[in-house]
CSV table of C-alpha atoms in Angstrom, one decimal:
chain,number,residue,atom,x,y,z
T,113,MET,CA,10.6,-6.9,6.9
T,114,LYS,CA,7.2,-8.2,8.0
T,115,TYR,CA,4.4,-6.2,6.6
T,116,SER,CA,1.3,-5.3,8.7
T,117,LYS,CA,-2.1,-6.8,8.0
T,118,GLY,CA,-3.2,-3.3,6.9
T,119,ILE,CA,-0.6,-3.3,4.2
T,120,GLN,CA,-1.4,-6.8,3.1
T,121,ASN,CA,-5.1,-5.9,2.8
T,122,ARG,CA,-4.3,-2.8,0.8
T,123,ILE,CA,-2.3,-4.7,-1.7
T,124,LYS,CA,-5.2,-7.1,-2.1
T,125,ARG,CA,-7.4,-4.1,-2.8
T,126,VAL,CA,-5.0,-2.8,-5.4
T,127,GLU,CA,-5.0,-6.2,-7.1
T,128,GLY,CA,-8.7,-6.3,-7.2
T,129,GLN,CA,-9.0,-2.8,-8.6
T,130,VAL,CA,-6.4,-3.4,-11.3
T,131,GLY,CA,-8.1,-6.7,-12.2
T,132,GLY,CA,-11.4,-4.7,-12.5
T,133,VAL,CA,-9.7,-2.3,-14.9
T,134,LYS,CA,-8.5,-5.1,-17.0
T,135,LYS,CA,-11.9,-6.7,-17.2
T,136,MET,CA,-13.5,-3.4,-18.1
T,137,ILE,CA,-11.1,-2.8,-20.9
T,138,LEU,CA,-11.5,-6.4,-22.2
T,139,ASN,CA,-15.3,-6.0,-22.1
T,140,GLY,CA,-15.2,-2.7,-23.9
T,141,GLU,CA,-16.6,-0.5,-21.1
T,142,SER,CA,-16.8,3.2,-21.7
T,143,ASP,CA,-13.6,5.3,-21.2
T,144,ALA,CA,-15.3,7.3,-18.4
T,145,LYS,CA,-16.0,4.1,-16.4
T,146,VAL,CA,-12.5,2.8,-17.0
T,147,MET,CA,-10.9,6.1,-16.0
T,148,THR,CA,-12.9,6.2,-12.8
T,149,GLN,CA,-11.8,2.7,-11.9
T,150,LEU,CA,-8.2,3.5,-12.9
T,151,GLN,CA,-8.2,6.6,-10.6
T,152,ALA,CA,-9.4,4.4,-7.8
T,153,SER,CA,-6.5,2.0,-8.4
T,154,ILE,CA,-4.0,4.9,-8.4
T,155,SER,CA,-5.5,6.2,-5.1
T,156,SER,CA,-5.1,2.7,-3.6
T,157,LEU,CA,-1.5,2.6,-4.7
T,158,GLU,CA,-0.8,6.0,-3.1
T,159,SER,CA,-2.5,4.8,0.1
T,160,LEU,CA,-0.4,1.7,0.1
T,161,LYS,CA,2.8,3.7,-0.4
T,162,THR,CA,1.8,6.1,2.5
T,163,GLU,CA,1.2,3.1,4.8
T,164,MET,CA,4.5,1.6,3.9
T,165,ILE,CA,6.3,4.9,4.6
T,166,LYS,CA,4.6,5.2,8.0
T,167,GLN,CA,5.5,1.6,8.9
T,168,GLU,CA,9.1,2.2,7.9
T,169,MET,CA,9.3,5.4,9.9
T,170,LYS,CA,7.8,3.8,13.0
T,171,GLN,CA,10.3,0.9,12.8
T,172,SER,CA,13.2,3.3,12.3
T,173,MET,CA,12.2,5.5,15.2
T,174,LEU,CA,11.8,2.4,17.5
T,175,GLU,CA,15.3,1.2,16.6
T,176,ASP,CA,16.7,4.6,17.3
T,177,VAL,CA,15.1,4.7,20.7
T,178,LYS,CA,16.3,1.2,21.5
T,179,ARG,CA,19.8,2.1,20.3
T,180,THR,CA,19.8,5.3,22.4
T,181,LEU,CA,18.7,3.3,25.5
T,182,GLY,CA,21.5,0.8,24.9
T,183,LEU,CA,19.0,-2.0,24.2
T,184,ILE,CA,20.6,-2.9,20.8
T,185,ASP,CA,24.0,-2.3,19.3
């Protein structure tokens, strides 16, 4: 499956946020700051998951329509 540019951008955002959490922990940042960044990372993962589900549903619906119209086997 080819993933959309939006999904590719979201995974890059997740990588950056998780990297930020790692740096904060290694630098001894306060728990509150780390938890805030960690929550942002979790939210980004949830958004990524939602986008992937939407893309899969669109693709599945498109294939169903094509099959119904006899455009694919």
